Amino acid sequence: MSFFFRAASRPARPSPQELVRSIKESLLALDTRTGAKALEDVEKNVSTLRQTLSGDGEVEPNQEQVLQIALEICKEDVLSLFVQNMPSLGWEGRKDLAHCWSILLRQKVDEAYCCVQYIENHFDLLDFLVVCYKNLEVALNCGNMLRECIKYPTLAKYILESSSFELFFQYVELSNFDIASDALNTFKDLLTKHEAAVSEFLCSHYEQFFELYTRLLTSTNYVTRRQSVKFLSEFLLEAPNAQIMKRYIVEVSYLNIMIGLLKFS
């Protein structure tokens, strides 16, 4: 009897189309309305989205609905609105949105990830997420979203070859330890998740990459130097990077730097 009462009293969830339309309208309203009400509407809708995508503890998510939501979100350009409006949300809204992002990226239609395909056609979203490391409020949320993107080869390849990639050499030395550590984790994922793509990138950007990396190895920050040496040894020892490693260790300038670091380690 109690179960019947709970089921009967639970409000009906909106359809995928209704939910996505509500989310889009509330996000667009952030640009035209002021005050807590506009933000409250967005965060309420994002919370509903999270419950629909991942369940609420009592009801498991309906996978068919989840896929329909992902398709509708792409169709209505809501994925772009998520990224662009992340800095406007409160702590709970950002956390919910980052959680939804990881679920949405995993949705497949036939053999294609629909949200990943959307991002492939809107690579500027990745640039926006990278730049968000400069924003103390959203850096960690956007870092999580970036690492979800990096799981997919085409998205990781774009970041590696974009001008945004060079920003990570600054981010890993930020004064905020949590953000610097998060940026380092993202940097590591970029250079280890997809071995063939990374090897190709290092071959074609050898001088540029190691000139920037040398700055980390010679940083005045002891933690940065120590982490950089450790990580360099890890990714150079990856089998696809064998030729890169051989090229690196025979260069006298790099060898002298490594010897100097070993002396003071």
Coordinates of N, CA, C and O in Angstrom, one line a residue, residues 72-191:
E72 N 18.0 15.3 -28.6 CA 17.3 16.6 -28.5 C 18.2 17.7 -28.1 O 18.1 18.8 -28.6
I73 N 19.1 17.4 -27.2 CA 20.0 18.4 -26.7 C 21.0 18.9 -27.8 O 21.3 20.0 -28.0
C74 N 21.4 17.9 -28.7 CA 22.2 18.2 -29.8 C 21.4 19.0 -30.9 O 21.9 20.0 -31.4
K75 N 20.2 18.6 -31.1 CA 19.4 19.2 -32.1 C 19.1 20.7 -31.8 O 19.1 21.5 -32.6
E76 N 18.9 20.9 -30.5 CA 18.5 22.3 -30.0 C 19.7 23.1 -29.6 O 19.6 24.2 -29.1
D77 N 20.9 22.6 -29.9 CA 22.2 23.4 -29.5 C 22.3 23.7 -28.0 O 22.9 24.6 -27.6
V78 N 21.7 22.8 -27.2 CA 21.7 23.0 -25.8 C 23.1 22.7 -25.2 O 23.6 23.2 -24.2
L79 N 23.8 21.8 -25.9 CA 25.2 21.4 -25.4 C 26.1 22.7 -25.4 O 26.9 22.9 -24.5
S80 N 25.9 23.5 -26.5 CA 26.7 24.8 -26.5 C 26.3 25.7 -25.4 O 27.1 26.3 -24.7
L81 N 25.0 25.8 -25.1 CA 24.5 26.6 -24.0 C 25.0 26.1 -22.6 O 25.3 27.0 -21.8
F82 N 25.1 24.8 -22.5 CA 25.7 24.3 -21.2 C 27.1 24.9 -21.0 O 27.4 25.4 -19.9
V83 N 27.9 24.8 -22.0 CA 29.3 25.2 -21.8 C 29.4 26.8 -21.6 O 30.1 27.3 -20.7
Q84 N 28.7 27.5 -22.5 CA 28.7 28.9 -22.4 C 28.2 29.5 -21.1 O 28.7 30.6 -20.7
N85 N 27.2 28.8 -20.5 CA 26.6 29.4 -19.3 C 27.1 28.7 -18.0 O 26.7 29.1 -16.9
M86 N 28.1 27.9 -18.1 CA 28.7 27.2 -16.9 C 29.1 28.3 -15.9 O 28.8 28.2 -14.7
P87 N 29.8 29.4 -16.3 CA 30.3 30.4 -15.3 C 29.2 31.1 -14.6 O 29.4 31.7 -13.5
S88 N 27.9 31.0 -15.2 CA 26.8 31.8 -14.5 C 26.1 31.0 -13.5 O 25.3 31.5 -12.7
L89 N 26.4 29.7 -13.4 CA 25.7 28.8 -12.5 C 26.3 28.8 -11.1 O 27.5 29.1 -10.9
G90 N 25.5 28.4 -10.1 CA 26.0 28.2 -8.8 C 26.7 26.9 -8.6 O 26.8 26.1 -9.5
W91 N 27.2 26.7 -7.4 CA 28.0 25.5 -7.2 C 27.3 24.2 -7.5 O 27.8 23.3 -8.2
E92 N 26.0 24.0 -7.0 CA 25.2 22.8 -7.2 C 24.9 22.6 -8.7 O 25.0 21.5 -9.2
G93 N 24.5 23.7 -9.3 CA 24.2 23.7 -10.8 C 25.4 23.2 -11.6 O 25.2 22.4 -12.5
R94 N 26.6 23.7 -11.3 CA 27.8 23.3 -12.0 C 28.1 21.9 -11.8 O 28.5 21.2 -12.7
K95 N 27.9 21.4 -10.6 CA 28.2 20.0 -10.3 C 27.2 19.1 -11.0 O 27.6 18.1 -11.6
D96 N 26.0 19.4 -11.0 CA 24.9 18.7 -11.8 C 25.2 18.6 -13.3 O 25.1 17.6 -13.9
L97 N 25.6 19.8 -13.8 CA 25.8 19.9 -15.2 C 27.0 19.1 -15.6 O 27.0 18.4 -16.7
A98 N 28.1 19.1 -14.9 CA 29.3 18.3 -15.2 C 28.9 16.8 -15.1 O 29.4 16.0 -16.0
H99 N 28.1 16.4 -14.2 CA 27.7 15.0 -14.1 C 26.8 14.6 -15.3 O 27.1 13.6 -15.9
C100 N 25.9 15.5 -15.7 CA 25.1 15.2 -16.9 C 26.0 15.1 -18.2 O 25.7 14.3 -19.1
W101 N 27.0 16.0 -18.3 CA 27.9 16.0 -19.4 C 28.5 14.6 -19.7 O 28.5 14.2 -20.8
S102 N 29.0 14.0 -18.6 CA 29.7 12.7 -18.8 C 28.7 11.6 -19.3 O 29.1 10.8 -20.1
I103 N 27.4 11.7 -18.8 CA 26.4 10.7 -19.3 C 26.1 11.0 -20.7 O 26.0 10.1 -21.6
L104 N 25.9 12.2 -21.1 CA 25.4 12.6 -22.4 C 26.5 12.2 -23.5 O 26.2 11.7 -24.6
L105 N 27.8 12.4 -23.2 CA 28.8 12.0 -24.1 C 28.9 10.5 -24.4 O 29.3 10.1 -25.5
R106 N 28.4 9.7 -23.5 CA 28.4 8.3 -23.7 C 27.3 7.7 -24.6 O 27.2 6.5 -24.9
Q107 N 26.3 8.5 -24.9 CA 25.1 8.1 -25.6 C 25.4 7.8 -27.1 O 26.0 8.7 -27.8
K108 N 25.0 6.6 -27.6 CA 25.4 6.2 -28.9 C 24.1 6.0 -29.8 O 23.1 5.4 -29.3
V109 N 24.1 6.4 -31.0 CA 23.1 6.1 -32.0 C 23.8 5.3 -33.0 O 24.7 5.7 -33.7
D110 N 23.4 4.0 -33.1 CA 24.1 3.0 -34.0 C 25.5 2.9 -33.4 O 25.7 2.6 -32.3
E111 N 26.5 3.3 -34.2 CA 27.9 3.2 -33.7 C 28.5 4.6 -33.5 O 29.7 4.7 -33.2
A112 N 27.6 5.6 -33.5 CA 28.2 7.0 -33.3 C 27.7 7.6 -32.0 O 26.6 7.4 -31.6
Y113 N 28.6 8.3 -31.3 CA 28.3 9.1 -30.1 C 27.8 10.4 -30.6 O 28.5 11.3 -31.0
C114 N 26.5 10.6 -30.4 CA 25.8 11.8 -30.9 C 26.4 13.1 -30.4 O 26.6 14.1 -31.1
C115 N 26.6 13.2 -29.1 CA 27.1 14.4 -28.5 C 28.6 14.7 -28.8 O 29.0 15.8 -29.0
V116 N 29.4 13.6 -29.0 CA 30.7 13.8 -29.4 C 30.8 14.3 -30.8 O 31.6 15.2 -31.2
Q117 N 29.9 13.8 -31.7 CA 29.8 14.3 -33.1 C 29.4 15.8 -33.0 O 29.9 16.6 -33.9
Y118 N 28.5 16.2 -32.1 CA 28.1 17.6 -32.0 C 29.4 18.4 -31.7 O 29.6 19.5 -32.3
I119 N 30.2 18.0 -30.7 CA 31.4 18.8 -30.4 C 32.4 18.8 -31.5 O 33.1 19.8 -31.7
E120 N 32.5 17.7 -32.3 CA 33.3 17.7 -33.4 C 33.0 18.8 -34.4 O 33.8 19.3 -35.2
N121 N 31.7 19.2 -34.4 CA 31.3 20.3 -35.3 C 31.3 21.6 -34.6 O 30.9 22.7 -35.2
H122 N 31.6 21.6 -33.3 CA 31.7 22.9 -32.6 C 32.9 22.8 -31.7 O 32.8 22.9 -30.4
F123 N 34.1 22.7 -32.3 CA 35.3 22.6 -31.5 C 35.6 23.8 -30.6 O 36.4 23.6 -29.7
D124 N 35.0 24.9 -30.9 CA 35.2 26.1 -30.1 C 34.8 25.8 -28.6 O 35.2 26.5 -27.7
L125 N 33.9 24.8 -28.4 CA 33.5 24.5 -27.0 C 34.6 23.9 -26.2 O 34.8 24.2 -25.0
L126 N 35.5 23.2 -26.9 CA 36.7 22.7 -26.2 C 37.6 23.8 -25.8 O 38.2 23.8 -24.7
D127 N 37.8 24.7 -26.7 CA 38.7 25.9 -26.4 C 38.1 26.7 -25.2 O 38.9 27.1 -24.4
F128 N 36.8 26.8 -25.2 CA 36.1 27.5 -24.1 C 36.4 26.8 -22.8 O 36.7 27.4 -21.8
L129 N 36.3 25.5 -22.8 CA 36.5 24.7 -21.6 C 38.0 24.8 -21.1 O 38.2 24.9 -19.9
V130 N 38.9 24.8 -22.0 CA 40.3 25.0 -21.6 C 40.5 26.3 -21.0 O 41.2 26.5 -19.9
V131 N 40.0 27.4 -21.6 CA 40.2 28.7 -21.1 C 39.6 28.9 -19.7 O 40.0 29.7 -18.9
C132 N 38.6 28.1 -19.4 CA 37.9 28.2 -18.1 C 38.8 27.8 -16.9 O 38.4 28.1 -15.8
Y133 N 40.0 27.3 -17.2 CA 40.9 27.0 -16.1 C 41.4 28.4 -15.4 O 41.9 28.4 -14.3
K134 N 41.2 29.5 -16.2 CA 41.5 30.8 -15.6 C 40.5 31.3 -14.7 O 40.7 32.3 -14.0
N135 N 39.3 30.6 -14.6 CA 38.2 31.1 -13.8 C 38.1 30.2 -12.5 O 37.8 29.0 -12.6
L136 N 38.5 30.8 -11.4 CA 38.6 30.0 -10.2 C 37.3 29.3 -9.8 O 37.3 28.1 -9.3
E137 N 36.1 29.9 -10.1 CA 34.9 29.3 -9.8 C 34.5 28.0 -10.5 O 33.9 27.1 -10.0
V138 N 34.9 28.0 -11.8 CA 34.4 26.9 -12.7 C 35.6 26.0 -13.1 O 35.3 25.0 -13.8
A139 N 36.8 26.2 -12.8 CA 38.0 25.5 -13.3 C 37.9 24.0 -13.1 O 38.1 23.2 -14.0
L140 N 37.5 23.6 -11.9 CA 37.5 22.1 -11.6 C 36.3 21.4 -12.3 O 36.5 20.3 -12.8
N141 N 35.2 22.1 -12.4 CA 34.1 21.5 -13.2 C 34.4 21.4 -14.6 O 34.2 20.3 -15.3
C142 N 35.0 22.4 -15.2 CA 35.4 22.4 -16.6 C 36.5 21.4 -16.9 O 36.6 20.8 -17.9
G143 N 37.4 21.2 -15.9 CA 38.4 20.2 -16.0 C 37.8 18.8 -16.1 O 38.3 18.0 -16.9
N144 N 36.8 18.5 -15.3 CA 36.2 17.2 -15.3 C 35.5 17.0 -16.7 O 35.6 15.9 -17.3
M145 N 34.9 18.1 -17.2 CA 34.2 18.0 -18.5 C 35.3 17.8 -19.6 O 35.0 17.0 -20.6
L146 N 36.4 18.4 -19.5 CA 37.4 18.2 -20.5 C 38.0 16.8 -20.5 O 38.2 16.2 -21.6
R147 N 38.2 16.2 -19.4 CA 38.7 14.9 -19.3 C 37.7 13.9 -19.9 O 38.1 12.8 -20.4
E148 N 36.4 14.2 -19.7 CA 35.4 13.3 -20.4 C 35.6 13.4 -21.9 O 35.5 12.4 -22.6
C149 N 35.8 14.6 -22.4 CA 36.0 14.8 -23.8 C 37.2 14.1 -24.3 O 37.2 13.5 -25.4
I150 N 38.3 14.1 -23.6 CA 39.6 13.6 -24.0 C 39.5 12.0 -24.1 O 40.4 11.4 -24.8
K151 N 38.5 11.4 -23.6 CA 38.4 10.0 -23.8 C 38.1 9.6 -25.2 O 38.3 8.4 -25.6
Y152 N 37.7 10.6 -26.0 CA 37.4 10.3 -27.4 C 38.5 10.9 -28.3 O 38.8 12.1 -28.2
P153 N 39.1 10.0 -29.2 CA 40.3 10.4 -29.9 C 40.2 11.7 -30.7 O 41.1 12.5 -30.7
T154 N 39.1 11.9 -31.4 CA 39.0 13.1 -32.3 C 39.0 14.4 -31.4 O 39.6 15.4 -31.8
L155 N 38.4 14.3 -30.2 CA 38.4 15.5 -29.4 C 39.7 15.7 -28.7 O 40.2 16.9 -28.7
A156 N 40.4 14.7 -28.3 CA 41.7 14.8 -27.7 C 42.7 15.3 -28.8 O 43.6 16.2 -28.5
K157 N 42.6 14.8 -30.0 CA 43.5 15.2 -31.1 C 43.3 16.7 -31.4 O 44.3 17.4 -31.6
Y158 N 42.1 17.2 -31.4 CA 41.9 18.6 -31.6 C 42.6 19.5 -30.6 O 43.3 20.5 -30.9
I159 N 42.4 19.1 -29.3 CA 43.0 19.9 -28.2 C 44.5 19.9 -28.4 O 45.2 21.0 -28.2
L160 N 45.1 18.8 -28.6 CA 46.6 18.7 -28.8 C 47.1 19.6 -29.8 O 48.1 20.3 -29.7
E161 N 46.4 19.7 -30.9 CA 46.8 20.5 -32.1 C 46.3 21.9 -32.1 O 46.7 22.7 -33.0
S162 N 45.6 22.3 -31.1 CA 45.0 23.6 -31.1 C 46.0 24.6 -30.3 O 46.9 24.1 -29.5
S163 N 45.8 25.9 -30.5 CA 46.6 26.8 -29.7 C 46.3 26.8 -28.2 O 47.1 27.1 -27.4
S164 N 45.1 26.3 -27.9 CA 44.7 26.2 -26.5 C 45.6 25.2 -25.7 O 45.8 25.4 -24.5
F165 N 46.2 24.2 -26.4 CA 47.0 23.2 -25.7 C 48.2 23.9 -24.9 O 48.6 23.5 -23.8
E166 N 48.8 24.9 -25.5 CA 49.9 25.6 -24.9 C 49.6 26.2 -23.5 O 50.5 26.4 -22.7
L167 N 48.3 26.5 -23.3 CA 47.9 27.1 -22.0 C 48.1 26.2 -20.9 O 48.3 26.6 -19.7
F168 N 48.2 24.8 -21.1 CA 48.4 23.9 -20.0 C 49.8 24.1 -19.4 O 50.0 23.8 -18.2
F169 N 50.7 24.5 -20.2 CA 52.1 24.8 -19.6 C 52.0 25.9 -18.6 O 52.9 26.0 -17.7
Q170 N 51.1 26.8 -18.7 CA 50.9 27.8 -17.7 C 50.0 27.3 -16.5 O 50.3 27.6 -15.4
Y171 N 49.0 26.6 -16.9 CA 48.0 26.2 -15.8 C 48.7 25.3 -14.8 O 48.3 25.3 -13.6
V172 N 49.6 24.4 -15.2 CA 50.2 23.5 -14.2 C 51.1 24.2 -13.2 O 51.5 23.6 -12.2
E173 N 51.3 25.5 -13.4 CA 52.1 26.3 -12.5 C 51.3 27.4 -11.8 O 51.8 28.3 -11.1
L174 N 49.9 27.3 -11.9 CA 49.1 28.2 -11.2 C 49.3 28.2 -9.7 O 49.6 27.2 -9.1
S175 N 49.1 29.3 -9.0 CA 49.3 29.4 -7.6 C 48.3 28.6 -6.8 O 48.6 28.2 -5.7
N176 N 47.1 28.4 -7.4 CA 46.1 27.6 -6.7 C 46.4 26.2 -6.9 O 46.3 25.6 -8.0
F177 N 46.7 25.5 -5.8 CA 47.2 24.1 -5.9 C 46.2 23.1 -6.5 O 46.5 22.3 -7.4
D178 N 44.9 23.3 -6.1 CA 43.9 22.4 -6.6 C 43.7 22.5 -8.1 O 43.6 21.5 -8.8
I179 N 43.7 23.7 -8.6 CA 43.5 24.0 -10.0 C 44.7 23.5 -10.8 O 44.6 22.9 -11.9
A180 N 45.9 23.8 -10.3 CA 47.1 23.4 -11.0 C 47.2 21.8 -11.1 O 47.6 21.3 -12.1
S181 N 46.8 21.2 -10.0 CA 46.8 19.7 -10.0 C 45.8 19.1 -11.0 O 46.0 18.1 -11.6
D182 N 44.6 19.8 -11.0 CA 43.6 19.3 -11.9 C 44.1 19.5 -13.4 O 43.9 18.6 -14.2
A183 N 44.7 20.7 -13.7 CA 45.2 20.9 -15.0 C 46.3 19.9 -15.4 O 46.3 19.5 -16.5
L184 N 47.1 19.5 -14.4 CA 48.1 18.5 -14.7 C 47.5 17.2 -15.0 O 48.0 16.5 -15.9
N185 N 46.4 16.8 -14.3 CA 45.7 15.6 -14.6 C 45.2 15.6 -16.1 O 45.2 14.6 -16.8
T186 N 44.6 16.7 -16.5 CA 44.1 16.8 -17.8 C 45.2 16.8 -18.8 O 45.1 16.1 -19.9
F187 N 46.3 17.4 -18.5 CA 47.5 17.4 -19.4 C 48.0 16.0 -19.6 O 48.4 15.6 -20.7
K188 N 48.1 15.3 -18.5 CA 48.5 13.9 -18.5 C 47.6 13.0 -19.4 O 48.1 12.2 -20.2
D189 N 46.3 13.2 -19.2 CA 45.3 12.5 -20.1 C 45.5 12.7 -21.5 O 45.5 11.8 -22.4
L190 N 45.8 14.0 -21.9 CA 46.0 14.4 -23.3 C 47.2 13.6 -23.9 O 47.2 13.3 -25.1
L191 N 48.2 13.4 -23.0 CA 49.4 12.8 -23.6 C 49.6 11.3 -23.3 O 50.6 10.7 -23.7

